[in-house]
CSV table of C-alpha atoms in Angstrom, one decimal:
chain,number,residue,atom,x,y,z
X,36,UNK,CA,-19.3,-8.2,-7.9
X,37,UNK,CA,-16.6,-5.6,-7.0
X,38,UNK,CA,-14.3,-7.4,-4.7
X,39,UNK,CA,-14.5,-10.6,-7.3
X,40,UNK,CA,-13.0,-8.0,-10.2
X,41,UNK,CA,-10.7,-6.8,-8.0
X,42,UNK,CA,-9.1,-10.2,-7.6
X,43,UNK,CA,-8.9,-10.7,-11.1
X,44,UNK,CA,-7.5,-7.1,-11.9
X,45,UNK,CA,-5.0,-7.7,-9.1
X,46,UNK,CA,-3.8,-10.8,-9.9
X,47,UNK,CA,-3.5,-10.5,-13.7
X,48,UNK,CA,-1.3,-7.2,-12.6
X,49,UNK,CA,0.8,-9.4,-10.0
X,50,UNK,CA,0.5,-12.9,-11.0
X,51,UNK,CA,3.9,-14.3,-12.9
X,52,UNK,CA,1.9,-16.4,-15.0
X,53,UNK,CA,0.5,-13.2,-16.8
X,54,UNK,CA,2.3,-10.7,-19.2
X,55,UNK,CA,2.8,-7.7,-17.1
X,56,UNK,CA,4.8,-9.3,-14.3
X,57,UNK,CA,6.9,-11.3,-17.4
X,58,UNK,CA,7.3,-7.8,-19.1
X,59,UNK,CA,8.8,-6.6,-15.9
X,60,UNK,CA,11.1,-9.3,-15.6
X,61,UNK,CA,12.5,-9.5,-19.3
X,62,UNK,CA,13.1,-5.2,-18.5
X,63,UNK,CA,15.3,-6.7,-15.7
X,64,UNK,CA,17.5,-8.3,-18.0
X,65,UNK,CA,18.5,-5.2,-19.3
X,66,UNK,CA,19.8,-2.9,-16.0
X,67,UNK,CA,18.6,-1.9,-12.4
X,68,UNK,CA,17.2,1.6,-13.9
X,69,UNK,CA,14.9,-0.2,-17.0
X,70,UNK,CA,13.4,-2.7,-14.0
X,71,UNK,CA,12.6,0.6,-12.2
X,72,UNK,CA,11.4,2.2,-14.9
X,73,UNK,CA,8.9,-0.6,-16.3
X,74,UNK,CA,8.0,-1.1,-12.4
X,75,UNK,CA,6.8,2.5,-12.1
X,76,UNK,CA,4.7,2.5,-15.3
X,77,UNK,CA,3.0,-1.0,-15.0
X,78,UNK,CA,1.8,0.4,-11.0
X,79,UNK,CA,0.7,3.7,-13.0
X,80,UNK,CA,-1.0,1.5,-15.7
X,81,UNK,CA,-2.6,-0.9,-13.2
X,82,UNK,CA,-4.9,2.2,-11.7
X,83,UNK,CA,-7.1,2.8,-14.7
X,84,UNK,CA,-9.0,-0.5,-14.3
X,85,UNK,CA,-9.6,-0.7,-10.5
X,86,UNK,CA,-11.2,3.1,-10.9
X,87,UNK,CA,-13.5,1.6,-13.7
X,88,UNK,CA,-14.5,-0.8,-11.3
X,89,UNK,CA,-14.9,1.9,-8.5
X,90,UNK,CA,-16.9,4.3,-10.9
X,91,UNK,CA,-19.6,1.7,-11.7
X,92,UNK,CA,-20.0,-0.2,-8.4
X,93,UNK,CA,-20.8,3.5,-7.0
X,94,UNK,CA,-22.8,4.8,-9.5
X,95,UNK,CA,-24.7,1.8,-10.0
X,96,UNK,CA,-25.6,0.9,-6.3
X,97,UNK,CA,-26.5,4.6,-5.9
X,98,UNK,CA,-28.9,3.9,-8.8
X,99,UNK,CA,-30.2,1.0,-7.3
X,100,UNK,CA,-30.8,2.1,-4.0
X,101,UNK,CA,-29.5,5.7,-3.0
X,102,UNK,CA,-27.2,6.0,-0.2
X,103,UNK,CA,-28.8,3.2,1.3
X,104,UNK,CA,-27.6,0.9,-1.9
X,105,UNK,CA,-24.3,2.1,-1.4
X,106,UNK,CA,-24.1,1.0,2.0
X,107,UNK,CA,-25.5,-2.0,1.2
X,108,UNK,CA,-22.8,-2.8,-1.3
X,109,UNK,CA,-20.4,-1.4,1.2
X,110,UNK,CA,-21.5,-3.9,3.4
X,111,UNK,CA,-21.3,-6.7,0.9
X,112,UNK,CA,-17.7,-6.1,0.5
X,113,UNK,CA,-16.9,-6.1,4.1
X,114,UNK,CA,-18.6,-9.1,4.8
X,115,UNK,CA,-16.1,-11.2,3.6
X,116,UNK,CA,-13.5,-9.4,5.8
X,117,UNK,CA,-13.0,-12.9,7.3
X,118,UNK,CA,-11.7,-14.4,3.6
X,119,UNK,CA,-9.7,-11.5,3.5
X,120,UNK,CA,-7.6,-11.3,6.6
X,121,UNK,CA,-6.9,-15.3,5.9
X,122,UNK,CA,-5.1,-14.1,2.4
X,123,UNK,CA,-3.6,-11.4,4.0
X,124,UNK,CA,-1.8,-13.7,6.5
X,125,UNK,CA,-1.1,-16.3,3.7
X,126,UNK,CA,1.7,-14.3,2.1
X,127,UNK,CA,3.6,-13.1,5.6
X,128,UNK,CA,3.7,-16.8,6.5
X,129,UNK,CA,5.1,-18.0,3.3
X,130,UNK,CA,7.7,-15.6,3.3
X,131,UNK,CA,9.1,-16.5,6.6
X,132,UNK,CA,9.0,-19.9,6.0
X,133,UNK,CA,11.4,-18.8,3.1
X,134,UNK,CA,13.3,-16.9,5.5
X,135,UNK,CA,14.0,-20.0,7.7
X,136,UNK,CA,14.4,-22.5,5.0
X,137,UNK,CA,17.3,-20.4,4.1
X,138,UNK,CA,18.8,-19.4,7.5
X,139,UNK,CA,18.4,-23.4,8.5
X,140,UNK,CA,20.5,-24.4,5.5
X,141,UNK,CA,17.8,-27.0,3.8
X,142,UNK,CA,18.0,-28.4,0.4
X,143,UNK,CA,17.6,-26.3,-2.6
X,144,UNK,CA,14.5,-28.3,-3.4
X,145,UNK,CA,12.9,-27.0,0.2
X,146,UNK,CA,13.4,-23.6,-0.9
X,147,UNK,CA,11.9,-24.0,-4.4
X,148,UNK,CA,9.0,-25.3,-2.4
X,149,UNK,CA,8.8,-22.4,-0.4
X,150,UNK,CA,9.6,-20.0,-3.3
X,151,UNK,CA,6.1,-21.0,-5.0
X,152,UNK,CA,4.1,-20.4,-2.1
X,153,UNK,CA,6.1,-16.8,-1.3
X,154,UNK,CA,5.0,-15.8,-5.2
X,155,UNK,CA,1.4,-17.1,-4.2
X,156,UNK,CA,1.1,-15.2,-1.2
X,157,UNK,CA,2.5,-11.8,-2.9
X,158,UNK,CA,-0.4,-12.2,-5.3
X,159,UNK,CA,-2.8,-13.0,-2.0
X,160,UNK,CA,-1.4,-9.9,-0.2
X,161,UNK,CA,-1.5,-7.4,-3.1
X,162,UNK,CA,-5.2,-8.8,-4.0
X,163,UNK,CA,-6.3,-8.2,-0.3
X,164,UNK,CA,-5.0,-4.5,-0.4
X,165,UNK,CA,-6.8,-4.1,-3.7
X,166,UNK,CA,-9.7,-5.2,-2.0
X,167,UNK,CA,-9.3,-2.8,0.9
X,168,UNK,CA,-9.0,0.2,-1.6
X,169,UNK,CA,-12.2,-0.8,-3.1
X,170,UNK,CA,-14.0,-1.0,0.0
X,171,UNK,CA,-12.2,2.1,1.4
X,172,UNK,CA,-13.8,3.8,-2.0
X,173,UNK,CA,-17.4,3.0,-1.6
X,174,UNK,CA,-17.2,3.8,2.6
X,175,UNK,CA,-15.2,7.4,1.7
X,176,UNK,CA,-18.4,7.9,-0.2
X,177,UNK,CA,-20.9,7.3,2.3
X,178,UNK,CA,-18.8,8.9,4.9
X,179,UNK,CA,-18.7,12.1,2.4
X,180,UNK,CA,-22.4,12.4,2.1
X,181,UNK,CA,-22.5,12.2,5.6
X,182,UNK,CA,-20.3,15.1,6.4
X,183,UNK,CA,-22.1,17.1,3.4
X,184,UNK,CA,-25.2,16.2,5.4
X,185,UNK,CA,-24.4,17.3,8.7
X,186,UNK,CA,-23.0,20.5,8.0
X,187,UNK,CA,-26.2,21.5,6.1
X,188,UNK,CA,-28.1,20.3,9.2
X,189,UNK,CA,-25.9,22.5,11.5
X,190,UNK,CA,-25.6,25.6,9.4
X,191,UNK,CA,-28.9,25.4,7.9
X,192,UNK,CA,-27.7,25.6,4.2
X,193,UNK,CA,-26.9,23.2,1.4
X,194,UNK,CA,-23.1,23.3,0.9
X,195,UNK,CA,-23.7,24.4,-3.3
X,196,UNK,CA,-21.0,27.1,-4.5
X,197,UNK,CA,-17.9,25.0,-4.9
X,198,UNK,CA,-16.2,27.6,-7.9
X,199,UNK,CA,-14.4,29.6,-4.9
X,200,UNK,CA,-10.9,29.7,-4.2
X,201,UNK,CA,-11.0,28.5,-1.0
X,202,UNK,CA,-12.4,25.2,-2.2
X,203,UNK,CA,-9.9,24.8,-4.9
X,204,UNK,CA,-7.2,25.2,-2.2
X,205,UNK,CA,-8.8,22.5,-0.1
X,206,UNK,CA,-8.4,20.3,-2.9
X,207,UNK,CA,-4.9,21.4,-3.6
X,208,UNK,CA,-4.0,20.4,0.3
X,209,UNK,CA,-6.0,17.2,0.7
X,210,UNK,CA,-3.9,15.6,-3.2
X,211,UNK,CA,-0.8,17.2,-1.1
X,212,UNK,CA,-1.5,15.4,2.4
X,213,UNK,CA,-1.6,12.1,0.1
X,214,UNK,CA,1.7,12.7,-1.0
X,215,UNK,CA,3.5,14.2,1.6
X,216,UNK,CA,2.0,10.7,3.9
X,217,UNK,CA,3.5,8.6,1.3
X,218,UNK,CA,6.9,10.3,1.4
X,219,UNK,CA,7.2,9.8,5.3
X,220,UNK,CA,6.3,6.5,5.0
X,221,UNK,CA,8.4,5.3,2.1
X,222,UNK,CA,11.3,7.5,3.9
X,223,UNK,CA,10.8,6.0,7.3
X,224,UNK,CA,11.5,2.4,5.9
X,225,UNK,CA,14.7,4.1,4.1
X,226,UNK,CA,16.2,5.5,7.2
X,227,UNK,CA,15.5,2.2,9.0
X,228,UNK,CA,16.8,-0.1,6.9
X,229,UNK,CA,19.8,1.9,6.5
X,230,UNK,CA,20.4,1.6,10.0
X,231,UNK,CA,19.8,-2.3,10.3
X,232,UNK,CA,22.3,-2.5,7.2
X,233,UNK,CA,25.3,-0.6,9.3
X,234,UNK,CA,24.0,-2.8,12.5
X,235,UNK,CA,24.8,-6.0,10.4
X,236,UNK,CA,28.0,-4.5,8.8
X,237,UNK,CA,29.1,-3.8,12.5
X,238,UNK,CA,28.6,-7.3,13.0
X,239,UNK,CA,30.3,-9.2,10.6
X,240,UNK,CA,33.5,-6.7,10.9
X,241,UNK,CA,33.5,-7.6,14.7
X,242,UNK,CA,32.7,-11.2,14.7
X,243,UNK,CA,34.1,-12.7,11.4
X,244,UNK,CA,32.8,-16.1,12.5
X,245,UNK,CA,29.0,-15.4,11.7
X,246,UNK,CA,29.7,-16.0,8.0
X,247,UNK,CA,31.4,-19.1,8.5
X,248,UNK,CA,28.5,-20.2,11.1
X,249,UNK,CA,30.7,-20.1,14.1
X,250,UNK,CA,28.8,-17.3,15.4
X,251,UNK,CA,25.9,-16.5,16.4
X,252,UNK,CA,24.8,-12.9,15.1
X,253,UNK,CA,23.0,-10.6,18.1
X,254,UNK,CA,19.6,-10.7,15.8
X,255,UNK,CA,18.1,-9.1,19.1
X,256,UNK,CA,19.9,-6.2,18.0
X,257,UNK,CA,18.3,-5.9,14.6
X,258,UNK,CA,15.1,-6.6,15.7
X,259,UNK,CA,15.1,-3.7,18.6
X,260,UNK,CA,16.0,-1.4,15.8
X,261,UNK,CA,13.1,-2.4,13.6
X,262,UNK,CA,10.8,-2.4,16.4
X,263,UNK,CA,11.7,1.4,18.2
X,264,UNK,CA,11.6,2.8,14.3
X,265,UNK,CA,8.4,1.0,13.4
X,266,UNK,CA,6.5,3.2,16.5
X,267,UNK,CA,8.8,6.1,16.2
X,268,UNK,CA,8.8,6.6,12.6
X,269,UNK,CA,4.6,6.8,12.4
X,270,UNK,CA,4.2,9.5,14.9
X,271,UNK,CA,5.0,12.2,12.2
X,272,UNK,CA,2.7,10.8,9.4
X,273,UNK,CA,0.3,10.1,12.0
X,274,UNK,CA,0.0,13.5,13.3
X,275,UNK,CA,-0.3,14.6,10.0
X,276,UNK,CA,-3.6,12.8,9.1
X,277,UNK,CA,-5.2,14.2,12.5
X,278,UNK,CA,-3.9,17.3,12.6
X,279,UNK,CA,-4.6,18.7,9.3
X,280,UNK,CA,-8.4,18.3,8.9
X,281,UNK,CA,-8.6,20.2,12.1
X,282,UNK,CA,-5.9,23.2,11.0
X,283,UNK,CA,-7.9,23.4,7.6
X,284,UNK,CA,-11.1,23.2,8.8
X,285,UNK,CA,-11.1,26.6,11.2
X,286,UNK,CA,-13.5,29.2,10.8
X,287,UNK,CA,-10.9,30.8,8.7
X,288,UNK,CA,-11.4,28.8,5.5
X,289,UNK,CA,-14.6,26.7,6.7
X,290,UNK,CA,-16.2,23.8,5.9
X,291,UNK,CA,-16.7,24.0,2.3
X,292,UNK,CA,-12.6,23.4,2.3
X,293,UNK,CA,-12.7,20.5,4.4
X,294,UNK,CA,-15.3,19.0,1.7
X,295,UNK,CA,-12.7,19.5,-0.9
X,296,UNK,CA,-9.7,18.7,1.1
X,297,UNK,CA,-11.5,15.0,2.1
X,298,UNK,CA,-13.1,14.7,-1.7
X,299,UNK,CA,-9.4,15.2,-3.3
X,300,UNK,CA,-8.0,13.6,-0.3
X,301,UNK,CA,-9.8,10.1,-1.2
X,302,UNK,CA,-9.6,10.2,-4.3
X,303,UNK,CA,-5.7,10.7,-4.9
X,304,UNK,CA,-5.4,8.4,-2.0
X,305,UNK,CA,-7.2,5.6,-3.9
X,306,UNK,CA,-5.1,6.0,-7.3
X,307,UNK,CA,-1.7,6.5,-5.4
X,308,UNK,CA,-2.4,3.0,-3.0
X,309,UNK,CA,-3.2,1.4,-6.3
X,310,UNK,CA,0.0,2.5,-7.8
X,311,UNK,CA,2.2,1.8,-4.8
X,312,UNK,CA,0.2,-1.6,-3.9
X,313,UNK,CA,0.6,-3.3,-7.7
X,314,UNK,CA,4.1,-1.7,-8.0
X,315,UNK,CA,5.4,-3.4,-5.3
X,316,UNK,CA,3.7,-6.8,-5.8
X,317,UNK,CA,4.5,-7.2,-9.6
X,318,UNK,CA,8.1,-6.1,-8.6
X,319,UNK,CA,8.4,-9.0,-5.8
X,320,UNK,CA,7.0,-11.6,-8.4
X,321,UNK,CA,9.3,-10.6,-11.5
X,322,UNK,CA,12.0,-11.7,-8.9
X,323,UNK,CA,10.6,-14.5,-8.2
X,324,UNK,CA,10.0,-15.5,-11.7
X,325,UNK,CA,13.1,-14.9,-12.4
X,326,UNK,CA,14.0,-17.3,-9.2
X,327,UNK,CA,12.4,-20.0,-11.5
X,328,UNK,CA,15.5,-20.4,-13.5
X,329,UNK,CA,14.3,-17.7,-16.5
X,330,UNK,CA,16.5,-15.1,-17.7
X,331,UNK,CA,19.5,-16.6,-16.1
X,332,UNK,CA,17.9,-17.3,-12.9
X,333,UNK,CA,19.6,-16.8,-9.2
X,334,UNK,CA,22.5,-14.9,-9.2
X,335,UNK,CA,22.7,-13.1,-12.5
X,336,UNK,CA,22.6,-9.7,-13.5
X,337,UNK,CA,19.3,-9.9,-14.4
X,338,UNK,CA,18.3,-11.2,-11.2
X,339,UNK,CA,20.4,-8.2,-9.3
X,340,UNK,CA,18.3,-5.7,-11.4
X,341,UNK,CA,15.2,-7.6,-9.8
X,342,UNK,CA,16.3,-7.7,-6.4
X,343,UNK,CA,16.7,-4.0,-6.6
X,344,UNK,CA,13.3,-3.3,-7.6
X,345,UNK,CA,11.9,-5.3,-5.1
X,346,UNK,CA,13.7,-3.7,-2.7
X,347,UNK,CA,12.0,-0.4,-3.7
X,348,UNK,CA,8.4,-2.3,-3.9
X,349,UNK,CA,8.9,-3.1,-0.6
X,350,UNK,CA,8.4,-0.2,1.4
X,351,UNK,CA,5.4,0.7,-1.9
X,352,UNK,CA,3.7,-2.2,-0.9
X,353,UNK,CA,4.4,-3.0,2.6
X,354,UNK,CA,4.2,0.5,4.2
X,355,UNK,CA,2.8,3.7,2.1
X,356,UNK,CA,0.4,1.5,0.4
X,357,UNK,CA,-1.2,0.0,3.3
X,358,UNK,CA,-1.7,2.9,5.1
X,359,UNK,CA,-3.0,4.9,2.9
X,360,UNK,CA,-6.3,2.8,3.2
X,361,UNK,CA,-6.4,3.6,6.9
X,362,UNK,CA,-5.5,7.7,6.0
X,363,UNK,CA,-8.7,7.6,3.9
X,364,UNK,CA,-10.7,6.6,6.0
X,365,UNK,CA,-9.7,8.0,9.1
X,366,UNK,CA,-9.8,11.9,7.2
X,367,UNK,CA,-13.5,10.6,6.7
X,368,UNK,CA,-14.3,10.2,10.3
X,369,UNK,CA,-12.1,12.9,11.7
X,370,UNK,CA,-14.0,15.2,9.4
X,371,UNK,CA,-17.6,14.1,9.9
X,372,UNK,CA,-17.0,14.1,14.0
X,373,UNK,CA,-15.4,17.5,13.8
X,374,UNK,CA,-18.2,19.4,11.2
X,375,UNK,CA,-19.7,21.5,14.0
X,376,UNK,CA,-16.5,22.7,14.8
X,377,UNK,CA,-15.7,24.1,11.4
X,378,UNK,CA,-19.3,26.1,11.1
């Protein structure tokens, strides 16, 4: 039921058949700035309903069967992983098909078909990311409970006292971790994009025949830049996710602080991921909606503003947002494994 609710909520906020994306497209008609403001506010608003759904899911599952009930609910969401992967793959396939159509100079009628498929793909991608966040929230609740049990077993006392400065500090550190991780992920995309743009400009200057289809560009150079950056740029965020709980959990601060860090990082991570995923999908489909011919269509000032929004939305929905699902689960797993060392 949680998965089903997530599908409908995400569809409402990212499909251009509904009001939110149409309002975002309309905001593009007054400039680039208003497009960004509308996209950010849409993303922030979109966190409310999913949080209510997750809250009801955790409380009702726990009420029906304790931690075991929550585990069953989590497995219920994860059991449809095959369908979720299929929906996730549809988006990139449709997107790349559109790129091939454009590069091979197919008729406009062909591009119109791939644009429709691409718009559907944006919605399915956003849906699967919402689904991933829902399952991450349920799984993290289980892992957090398991961490508390393990600490209690090793220390022979329950973790009860939380109104202490160290625990508050742990919560702040957990929330900060999410924001810092997202910042590094987005800046990695920005730096790599600049490298690619500079490379493309260099090729256009040195080989003017490219734009007239008389010369072939050096595609390999651009692919090499992106491939190497995708590996290199993730070292720092990955190290942050692994080292942070280990440093915070040293005897200086201890197991209670790690518990606070884990709880706050999970809560902040869920909200941040929902914001990034939904805003990114909405920006993309607002552009697609304008490309169907409304508000001036392709090439208009409104379309240019929507392209700016889509450029901002890409690192949101394709890099930082999906990475946070992994970060939440990874933090929970590392703290659980390292629990005996924290004591």
